Amino acid sequence: MFAVSLLEAVRAAQRVVVLTGAGISAESGIPTFRDAMEGMWSRFRPEDLASPQGFRRDPQQVWAWYAERRGKVLKCQPNPGHVALADWQRRCAELLLVTQNVDRLHQRAGAQNVHELHGNLYEIKCTKHGAPSAWPEPIPDMPPTCPHCGDWLRPNVVWFGEALPMDVFEAASQAVPQADLCVVIGTSGLVYPAAHLPLLALQSQVPVLEINKETTDLSQRAQWFLQGASGQLLPQLLRAAFPED
Ligand code: BJW
């Protein structure tokens, strides 16, 4: 079912960089960004809700949207794709897991040192001076205000037009050209600068494996493209690569 060259690459790779997007959490019940969406997603453009301008325009609406998503995420469980990656990380000399997801399902599946490019839904921070702290429970109807400056507190996520955490993005950018294999899972590759990482791998002649339900701009250029659900393909691939386990 899998190309012999792919199984050999997976088996031999000592340094692996994995980039994940919303697709890996789809089988946990978390809707992706660009799929047909329900509720608020269908009535508002993500760019309006996930932007500093959107928050300034209507802090309560954006806060409510994130509070609702956080509530749903907390009820979801990691799926076999998350578990397979955490297992692979344990057996690989160096597997850097870089995610665009804010759901922390990789960590909940047991993955270590996960590089979160777009923040998380577990913390809030001051609109003015940052300083992340734990998300308050029970969740108030309005965003809380900063005890130091009185400005709004907001989810600790990266919105459109905002810089990614520099140290996280730099660590990922440095690891990619050094890798033996770059694996890109469940991302449309439409949002930059995260989408630059697979391109960096291609430029550096690092072999790329893409796993996605649909084809993307990367699919033609990747060494291997596996079309299907990552929650099924990842465990199958790792069982095929490491049959002795
Ligand atoms: C499955 C599956 C299954 C389904 N199995 N697969 C260069 C060119 C053009 C534009 C830009 C550029 N550089 C920057 C920009 C602007 C902008 C941008 O990229 N815009 C594009 C829309 C064009 N980027 C930014 O603004 C970034 N900031 C920035 O560049 O700052 C510059 C700066 C520098 C210095 C100082 C100040 C500023 C920030 C981007 C932040 C993105 N934030 C979000 C929201 C996070 C919080 C939240 O969750 O609400 O991040 S947007 C959203 O998109 C979220 C995601 O992480 C991100 C990526 O989405 P992802 O993961 O790819 O999901 P989908 O839904 O798109 O795709 C899912 C895929 O899964 C699909 O392919 C399915 O087929 C597949 N799938 N089920 C496998 N079971």
mmCIF file of C-alpha atoms and ligand atoms in Angstrom:
data_model
loop_
_atom_site.group_PDB
_atom_site.id
_atom_site.type_symbol
_atom_site.label_atom_id
_atom_site.label_comp_id
_atom_site.label_asym_id
_atom_site.label_seq_id
_atom_site.Cartn_x
_atom_site.Cartn_y
_atom_site.Cartn_z
ATOM 1 C CA MET A 1 0.000 0.000 0.000
ATOM 2 C CA PHE A 2 2.848 2.432 0.781
ATOM 3 C CA ALA A 3 5.809 3.060 -1.549
ATOM 4 C CA VAL A 4 8.910 1.154 -0.478
ATOM 5 C CA SER A 5 10.897 4.401 -0.782
ATOM 6 C CA LEU A 6 8.553 6.053 1.733
ATOM 7 C CA LEU A 7 8.789 3.201 4.242
ATOM 8 C CA GLU A 8 12.576 3.280 3.974
ATOM 9 C CA ALA A 9 12.639 7.061 4.454
ATOM 10 C CA VAL A 10 10.418 6.843 7.547
ATOM 11 C CA ARG A 11 12.515 4.021 9.007
ATOM 12 C CA ALA A 12 15.859 5.715 8.323
ATOM 13 C CA ALA A 13 14.979 9.287 9.320
ATOM 14 C CA GLN A 14 16.835 10.413 12.434
ATOM 15 C CA ARG A 15 15.716 14.035 12.277
ATOM 16 C CA VAL A 16 12.097 14.582 11.359
ATOM 17 C CA VAL A 17 10.084 17.810 11.310
ATOM 18 C CA VAL A 18 6.303 17.420 11.320
ATOM 19 C CA LEU A 19 4.021 20.370 10.537
ATOM 20 C CA THR A 20 0.366 19.887 11.384
ATOM 21 C CA GLY A 21 -2.771 21.884 10.648
ATOM 22 C CA ALA A 22 -6.448 21.737 11.460
ATOM 23 C CA GLY A 23 -6.960 18.535 9.424
ATOM 24 C CA ILE A 24 -5.184 16.366 11.989
ATOM 25 C CA SER A 25 -7.779 17.336 14.601
ATOM 26 C CA ALA A 26 -10.772 16.967 12.271
ATOM 27 C CA GLU A 27 -11.275 13.338 13.310
ATOM 28 C CA SER A 28 -11.384 14.496 16.937
ATOM 29 C CA GLY A 29 -14.466 16.523 16.016
ATOM 30 C CA ILE A 30 -12.833 19.966 15.693
ATOM 31 C CA PRO A 31 -13.952 21.698 12.478
ATOM 32 C CA THR A 32 -11.191 22.887 10.126
ATOM 33 C CA PHE A 33 -11.048 26.520 9.058
ATOM 34 C CA ARG A 34 -11.817 26.296 5.393
ATOM 35 C CA ASP A 35 -14.248 23.381 5.384
ATOM 36 C CA ALA A 36 -17.985 23.958 5.303
ATOM 37 C CA MET A 37 -18.650 25.215 8.792
ATOM 38 C CA GLU A 38 -21.467 25.491 11.227
ATOM 39 C CA GLY A 39 -22.750 28.220 13.507
ATOM 40 C CA MET A 40 -20.644 31.331 13.734
ATOM 41 C CA TRP A 41 -18.126 30.056 11.187
ATOM 42 C CA SER A 42 -20.724 30.172 8.427
ATOM 43 C CA ARG A 43 -21.940 33.654 9.308
ATOM 44 C CA PHE A 44 -18.589 35.412 9.774
ATOM 45 C CA ARG A 45 -15.333 35.303 7.880
ATOM 46 C CA PRO A 46 -12.537 33.774 10.012
ATOM 47 C CA GLU A 47 -10.399 36.797 9.094
ATOM 48 C CA ASP A 48 -12.950 39.072 10.844
ATOM 49 C CA LEU A 49 -13.086 37.040 14.041
ATOM 50 C CA ALA A 50 -9.393 36.100 14.127
ATOM 51 C CA SER A 51 -7.932 39.584 13.814
ATOM 52 C CA PRO A 52 -7.021 42.472 16.155
ATOM 53 C CA GLN A 53 -9.418 44.709 14.183
ATOM 54 C CA GLY A 54 -12.268 42.261 14.716
ATOM 55 C CA PHE A 55 -11.559 42.143 18.449
ATOM 56 C CA ARG A 56 -11.377 45.937 18.710
ATOM 57 C CA ARG A 57 -14.649 46.243 16.789
ATOM 58 C CA ASP A 58 -16.552 43.801 18.985
ATOM 59 C CA PRO A 59 -14.568 42.314 21.900
ATOM 60 C CA GLN A 60 -17.608 40.528 23.298
ATOM 61 C CA GLN A 61 -18.413 38.717 20.042
ATOM 62 C CA VAL A 62 -14.846 37.569 19.473
ATOM 63 C CA TRP A 63 -14.508 36.536 23.127
ATOM 64 C CA ALA A 64 -17.773 34.553 22.939
ATOM 65 C CA TRP A 65 -16.620 32.817 19.751
ATOM 66 C CA TYR A 66 -13.350 31.753 21.353
ATOM 67 C CA ALA A 67 -15.042 30.743 24.605
ATOM 68 C CA GLU A 68 -17.416 28.510 22.644
ATOM 69 C CA ARG A 69 -14.588 26.938 20.639
ATOM 70 C CA ARG A 70 -12.529 26.421 23.793
ATOM 71 C CA GLY A 71 -15.468 24.651 25.451
ATOM 72 C CA LYS A 72 -15.780 22.293 22.480
ATOM 73 C CA VAL A 73 -12.030 21.634 22.262
ATOM 74 C CA LEU A 74 -11.842 20.690 25.943
ATOM 75 C CA LYS A 75 -14.452 17.997 25.331
ATOM 76 C CA CYS A 76 -12.547 16.517 22.355
ATOM 77 C CA GLN A 77 -9.990 13.747 22.628
ATOM 78 C CA PRO A 78 -6.789 13.137 20.649
ATOM 79 C CA ASN A 79 -7.385 10.759 17.721
ATOM 80 C CA PRO A 80 -5.158 7.918 16.431
ATOM 81 C CA GLY A 81 -3.247 10.421 14.240
ATOM 82 C CA HIS A 82 -2.143 12.428 17.307
ATOM 83 C CA VAL A 83 -1.281 9.206 19.146
ATOM 84 C CA ALA A 84 0.752 7.831 16.212
ATOM 85 C CA LEU A 85 2.823 11.035 16.057
ATOM 86 C CA ALA A 86 3.499 10.952 19.812
ATOM 87 C CA ASP A 87 4.623 7.289 19.461
ATOM 88 C CA TRP A 88 6.847 8.154 16.506
ATOM 89 C CA GLN A 89 8.406 10.977 18.522
ATOM 90 C CA ARG A 90 9.295 8.508 21.296
ATOM 91 C CA ARG A 91 11.082 6.163 18.898
ATOM 92 C CA CYS A 92 12.739 8.765 16.647
ATOM 93 C CA ALA A 93 16.098 10.313 17.593
ATOM 94 C CA GLU A 94 14.752 13.834 16.993
ATOM 95 C CA LEU A 95 11.188 14.579 15.913
ATOM 96 C CA LEU A 96 10.175 18.223 16.112
ATOM 97 C CA LEU A 97 6.429 18.646 16.157
ATOM 98 C CA VAL A 98 5.362 22.043 14.843
ATOM 99 C CA THR A 99 1.657 22.811 14.878
ATOM 100 C CA GLN A 100 -0.619 25.585 13.720
ATOM 101 C CA ASN A 101 -3.345 24.203 15.957
ATOM 102 C CA VAL A 102 -4.415 25.861 19.180
ATOM 103 C CA ASP A 103 -6.147 22.782 20.659
ATOM 104 C CA ARG A 104 -3.184 21.125 22.428
ATOM 105 C CA LEU A 105 -4.341 17.683 21.297
ATOM 106 C CA HIS A 106 -0.747 16.738 20.407
ATOM 107 C CA GLN A 107 0.309 17.397 23.995
ATOM 108 C CA ARG A 108 -2.718 15.546 25.324
ATOM 109 C CA ALA A 109 -1.693 12.535 23.182
ATOM 110 C CA GLY A 110 1.719 12.585 24.905
ATOM 111 C CA ALA A 111 3.850 14.592 22.438
ATOM 112 C CA GLN A 112 6.712 16.581 23.977
ATOM 113 C CA ASN A 113 8.108 20.017 23.205
ATOM 114 C CA VAL A 114 5.347 20.896 20.745
ATOM 115 C CA HIS A 115 6.103 24.116 18.877
ATOM 116 C CA GLU A 116 2.865 26.119 18.748
ATOM 117 C CA LEU A 117 3.050 28.589 15.857
ATOM 118 C CA HIS A 118 -0.381 30.150 16.461
ATOM 119 C CA GLY A 119 -0.653 30.017 20.261
ATOM 120 C CA ASN A 120 -3.286 28.074 22.177
ATOM 121 C CA LEU A 121 -6.787 28.178 23.633
ATOM 122 C CA TYR A 122 -5.579 27.496 27.168
ATOM 123 C CA GLU A 123 -4.194 30.948 27.937
ATOM 124 C CA ILE A 124 -5.208 34.586 27.711
ATOM 125 C CA LYS A 125 -2.967 37.646 27.531
ATOM 126 C CA CYS A 126 -3.167 41.415 27.772
ATOM 127 C CA THR A 127 -3.972 43.168 24.491
ATOM 128 C CA LYS A 128 -1.317 45.741 25.300
ATOM 129 C CA HIS A 129 1.603 43.985 26.982
ATOM 130 C CA GLY A 130 1.119 40.233 26.461
ATOM 131 C CA ALA A 131 2.060 38.216 29.575
ATOM 132 C CA PRO A 132 0.038 34.981 29.124
ATOM 133 C CA SER A 133 -1.906 33.553 32.059
ATOM 134 C CA ALA A 134 -4.299 30.613 32.435
ATOM 135 C CA TRP A 135 -7.739 30.975 30.854
ATOM 136 C CA PRO A 136 -10.221 31.827 33.634
ATOM 137 C CA GLU A 137 -12.965 29.377 34.595
ATOM 138 C CA PRO A 138 -15.894 29.831 34.712
ATOM 139 C CA ILE A 139 -15.637 31.890 31.541
ATOM 140 C CA PRO A 140 -17.065 35.401 31.995
ATOM 141 C CA ASP A 141 -19.436 36.839 29.324
ATOM 142 C CA MET A 142 -17.102 39.738 28.599
ATOM 143 C CA PRO A 143 -13.325 39.484 28.186
ATOM 144 C CA PRO A 144 -11.624 40.158 31.534
ATOM 145 C CA THR A 145 -9.460 43.256 31.902
ATOM 146 C CA CYS A 146 -5.787 43.463 32.749
ATOM 147 C CA PRO A 147 -5.134 44.067 36.480
ATOM 148 C CA HIS A 148 -2.101 46.218 35.549
ATOM 149 C CA CYS A 149 -3.310 48.471 32.731
ATOM 150 C CA GLY A 150 -7.080 47.880 32.512
ATOM 151 C CA ASP A 151 -6.955 46.909 28.818
ATOM 152 C CA TRP A 152 -8.834 43.859 27.521
ATOM 153 C CA LEU A 153 -7.422 40.406 28.011
ATOM 154 C CA ARG A 154 -7.737 38.190 24.900
ATOM 155 C CA PRO A 155 -7.011 34.612 23.846
ATOM 156 C CA ASN A 156 -3.286 33.836 23.534
ATOM 157 C CA VAL A 157 -3.545 33.027 19.832
ATOM 158 C CA VAL A 158 -1.961 34.580 16.746
ATOM 159 C CA TRP A 159 -4.433 36.554 14.675
ATOM 160 C CA PHE A 160 -4.128 37.668 11.064
ATOM 161 C CA GLY A 161 -1.662 40.549 10.782
ATOM 162 C CA GLU A 162 0.131 39.579 13.993
ATOM 163 C CA ALA A 163 3.666 38.244 14.276
ATOM 164 C CA LEU A 164 4.178 34.583 15.165
ATOM 165 C CA PRO A 165 6.213 33.886 18.334
ATOM 166 C CA MET A 166 9.674 34.603 16.920
ATOM 167 C CA ASP A 167 11.572 31.912 18.862
ATOM 168 C CA VAL A 168 9.080 29.205 17.860
ATOM 169 C CA PHE A 169 9.084 30.088 14.161
ATOM 170 C CA GLU A 170 12.864 30.453 14.083
ATOM 171 C CA ALA A 171 13.405 27.071 15.748
ATOM 172 C CA ALA A 172 11.130 25.469 13.143
ATOM 173 C CA SER A 173 12.805 27.320 10.250
ATOM 174 C CA GLN A 174 16.233 26.207 11.439
ATOM 175 C CA ALA A 175 15.188 22.580 11.952
ATOM 176 C CA VAL A 176 13.581 22.115 8.514
ATOM 177 C CA PRO A 177 16.727 22.408 6.316
ATOM 178 C CA GLN A 178 18.597 20.059 8.716
ATOM 179 C CA ALA A 179 15.889 17.386 8.619
ATOM 180 C CA ASP A 180 16.016 13.989 6.901
ATOM 181 C CA LEU A 181 12.267 14.124 6.376
ATOM 182 C CA CYS A 182 9.563 16.797 6.567
ATOM 183 C CA VAL A 183 5.986 15.609 7.086
ATOM 184 C CA VAL A 184 3.107 17.997 6.386
ATOM 185 C CA ILE A 185 -0.281 16.905 7.692
ATOM 186 C CA GLY A 186 -3.780 18.361 7.361
ATOM 187 C CA THR A 187 -3.001 21.908 6.348
ATOM 188 C CA SER A 188 -4.288 23.812 3.333
ATOM 189 C CA GLY A 189 -0.976 25.679 3.131
ATOM 190 C CA LEU A 190 -2.816 28.953 2.611
ATOM 191 C CA VAL A 191 -1.701 30.773 5.741
ATOM 192 C CA TYR A 192 1.783 32.250 5.944
ATOM 193 C CA PRO A 193 4.426 32.218 7.303
ATOM 194 C CA ALA A 194 3.621 28.642 8.469
ATOM 195 C CA ALA A 195 3.070 27.618 4.828
ATOM 196 C CA HIS A 196 6.636 28.667 4.103
ATOM 197 C CA LEU A 197 8.070 25.733 6.118
ATOM 198 C CA PRO A 198 7.287 22.981 3.543
ATOM 199 C CA LEU A 199 8.624 25.266 0.794
ATOM 200 C CA LEU A 200 11.819 25.663 2.786
ATOM 201 C CA ALA A 201 12.104 21.863 2.916
ATOM 202 C CA LEU A 202 11.686 21.618 -0.865
ATOM 203 C CA GLN A 203 14.278 24.353 -1.423
ATOM 204 C CA SER A 204 16.699 22.521 0.890
ATOM 205 C CA GLN A 205 16.158 19.169 -0.886
ATOM 206 C CA VAL A 206 14.632 17.694 2.251
ATOM 207 C CA PRO A 207 12.162 14.961 1.204
ATOM 208 C CA VAL A 208 8.563 15.942 1.922
ATOM 209 C CA LEU A 209 5.663 13.643 2.764
ATOM 210 C CA GLU A 210 2.233 15.246 2.638
ATOM 211 C CA ILE A 211 -0.862 13.663 4.197
ATOM 212 C CA ASN A 212 -4.153 15.382 3.404
ATOM 213 C CA LYS A 213 -7.717 14.470 2.528
ATOM 214 C CA GLU A 214 -7.543 16.853 -0.445
ATOM 215 C CA THR A 215 -4.800 17.875 -2.818
ATOM 216 C CA THR A 216 -3.060 21.186 -2.093
ATOM 217 C CA ASP A 217 -0.450 23.284 -3.903
ATOM 218 C CA LEU A 218 2.171 21.143 -2.194
ATOM 219 C CA SER A 219 0.836 17.752 -3.291
ATOM 220 C CA GLN A 220 2.459 17.752 -6.755
ATOM 221 C CA ARG A 221 5.788 18.893 -5.385
ATOM 222 C CA ALA A 222 6.050 16.580 -2.371
ATOM 223 C CA GLN A 223 8.059 13.350 -2.799
ATOM 224 C CA TRP A 224 5.126 11.413 -1.424
ATOM 225 C CA PHE A 225 1.482 12.430 -1.147
ATOM 226 C CA LEU A 226 -0.924 10.225 0.806
ATOM 227 C CA GLN A 227 -4.519 11.225 0.187
ATOM 228 C CA GLY A 228 -6.880 10.377 3.015
ATOM 229 C CA ALA A 229 -7.600 10.876 6.689
ATOM 230 C CA SER A 230 -4.500 11.297 8.856
ATOM 231 C CA GLY A 231 -6.179 9.444 11.749
ATOM 232 C CA GLN A 232 -6.148 6.339 9.561
ATOM 233 C CA LEU A 233 -3.057 6.849 7.401
ATOM 234 C CA LEU A 234 -0.561 7.773 10.123
ATOM 235 C CA PRO A 235 -1.072 4.644 12.271
ATOM 236 C CA GLN A 236 -1.052 2.469 9.117
ATOM 237 C CA LEU A 237 2.133 4.085 7.842
ATOM 238 C CA LEU A 238 3.979 3.696 11.134
ATOM 239 C CA ARG A 239 2.834 0.083 11.534
ATOM 240 C CA ALA A 240 4.092 -0.636 8.013
ATOM 241 C CA ALA A 241 7.416 1.145 8.620
ATOM 242 C CA PHE A 242 8.030 -0.480 12.018
ATOM 243 C CA PRO A 243 6.331 -3.894 11.748
ATOM 244 C CA GLU A 244 8.389 -5.382 14.595
ATOM 245 C CA ASP A 245 6.526 -3.259 17.216
HETATM 246 C C1 BJW B 1 -7.528 16.590 6.550
HETATM 247 C C2 BJW B 1 -8.477 15.939 7.281
HETATM 248 C C3 BJW B 1 -8.111 14.706 7.782
HETATM 249 C C4 BJW B 1 -9.355 17.744 6.712
HETATM 250 N N1 BJW B 1 -6.901 14.221 7.545
HETATM 251 N N2 BJW B 1 -6.329 16.102 6.315
HETATM 252 C C5 BJW B 1 2.381 35.791 2.339
HETATM 253 C C6 BJW B 1 1.487 35.673 1.292
HETATM 254 C C7 BJW B 1 0.147 35.984 1.473
HETATM 255 C C8 BJW B 1 -0.339 36.441 2.691
HETATM 256 C C9 BJW B 1 0.533 36.561 3.733
HETATM 257 C C10 BJW B 1 1.871 36.240 3.544
HETATM 258 N N3 BJW B 1 2.497 36.436 4.729
HETATM 259 C C11 BJW B 1 1.588 36.851 5.644
HETATM 260 C C12 BJW B 1 0.387 36.955 5.058
HETATM 261 C C13 BJW B 1 -0.874 37.384 5.731
HETATM 262 C C14 BJW B 1 -1.551 36.324 6.549
HETATM 263 C C15 BJW B 1 -1.953 35.200 5.619
HETATM 264 O O1 BJW B 1 -1.291 34.176 5.497
HETATM 265 N N4 BJW B 1 -3.101 35.344 4.989
HETATM 266 C C16 BJW B 1 -3.604 34.323 4.068
HETATM 267 C C17 BJW B 1 -5.061 34.023 4.411
HETATM 268 C C18 BJW B 1 -3.430 34.798 2.653
HETATM 269 N N5 BJW B 1 -0.697 35.867 7.638
HETATM 270 C C19 BJW B 1 -0.689 36.472 8.800
HETATM 271 O O2 BJW B 1 -1.360 37.470 9.006
HETATM 272 C C20 BJW B 1 0.247 35.938 9.852
HETATM 273 N N6 BJW B 1 1.014 37.018 10.419
HETATM 274 C C21 BJW B 1 1.953 37.661 9.739
HETATM 275 O O3 BJW B 1 2.308 37.315 8.638
HETATM 276 O O4 BJW B 1 2.486 38.710 10.429
HETATM 277 C C22 BJW B 1 3.455 39.521 9.801
HETATM 278 C C23 BJW B 1 4.074 40.388 10.886
HETATM 279 C C24 BJW B 1 5.439 40.343 11.091
HETATM 280 C C25 BJW B 1 6.005 41.147 12.082
HETATM 281 C C26 BJW B 1 5.190 41.967 12.858
HETATM 282 C C27 BJW B 1 3.826 42.000 12.669
HETATM 283 C C28 BJW B 1 3.253 41.199 11.656
HETATM 284 C C29 BJW B 1 -0.530 35.354 11.036
HETATM 285 C C30 BJW B 1 -1.349 34.181 10.678
HETATM 286 C C31 BJW B 1 -2.163 33.731 11.894
HETATM 287 C C32 BJW B 1 -3.164 32.663 11.543
HETATM 288 N N7 BJW B 1 -4.080 32.509 12.613
HETATM 289 C C33 BJW B 1 -5.118 31.498 12.515
HETATM 290 C C34 BJW B 1 -6.060 31.656 13.708
HETATM 291 C C35 BJW B 1 -5.409 31.139 14.979
HETATM 292 C C36 BJW B 1 -6.305 31.289 16.173
HETATM 293 C C37 BJW B 1 -7.575 30.503 16.062
HETATM 294 O O5 BJW B 1 -7.541 29.268 16.033
HETATM 295 O O6 BJW B 1 -8.635 31.127 16.015
HETATM 296 O O7 BJW B 1 -4.533 30.197 12.486
HETATM 297 S S1 BJW B 1 -6.014 31.542 10.964
HETATM 298 C C38 BJW B 1 -6.202 29.817 10.795
HETATM 299 O O8 BJW B 1 -5.484 29.329 9.623
HETATM 300 C C39 BJW B 1 -5.480 29.211 12.011
HETATM 301 C C40 BJW B 1 -4.801 28.026 11.393
HETATM 302 O O9 BJW B 1 -3.733 27.617 12.239
HETATM 303 C C41 BJW B 1 -4.361 28.550 10.060
HETATM 304 C C42 BJW B 1 -4.030 27.494 9.064
HETATM 305 O O10 BJW B 1 -5.132 26.715 8.729
HETATM 306 P P1 BJW B 1 -4.955 25.170 8.461
HETATM 307 O O11 BJW B 1 -4.473 24.504 9.671
HETATM 308 O O12 BJW B 1 -4.172 24.966 7.226
HETATM 309 O O13 BJW B 1 -6.473 24.706 8.279
HETATM 310 P P2 BJW B 1 -7.397 24.729 6.966
HETATM 311 O O14 BJW B 1 -8.784 24.647 7.435
HETATM 312 O O15 BJW B 1 -7.034 25.814 6.055
HETATM 313 O O16 BJW B 1 -7.020 23.386 6.202
HETATM 314 C C43 BJW B 1 -7.350 22.128 6.741
HETATM 315 C C44 BJW B 1 -6.739 21.083 5.847
HETATM 316 O O17 BJW B 1 -6.938 19.816 6.447
HETATM 317 C C45 BJW B 1 -7.371 21.014 4.454
HETATM 318 O O18 BJW B 1 -6.352 20.975 3.475
HETATM 319 C C46 BJW B 1 -8.166 19.693 4.467
HETATM 320 O O19 BJW B 1 -8.189 19.046 3.203
HETATM 321 C C47 BJW B 1 -7.365 18.889 5.446
HETATM 322 N N8 BJW B 1 -8.101 17.857 6.159
HETATM 323 N N9 BJW B 1 -9.633 16.769 7.316
HETATM 324 C C48 BJW B 1 -6.048 14.988 6.772
HETATM 325 N N10 BJW B 1 -9.001 13.984 8.512
#
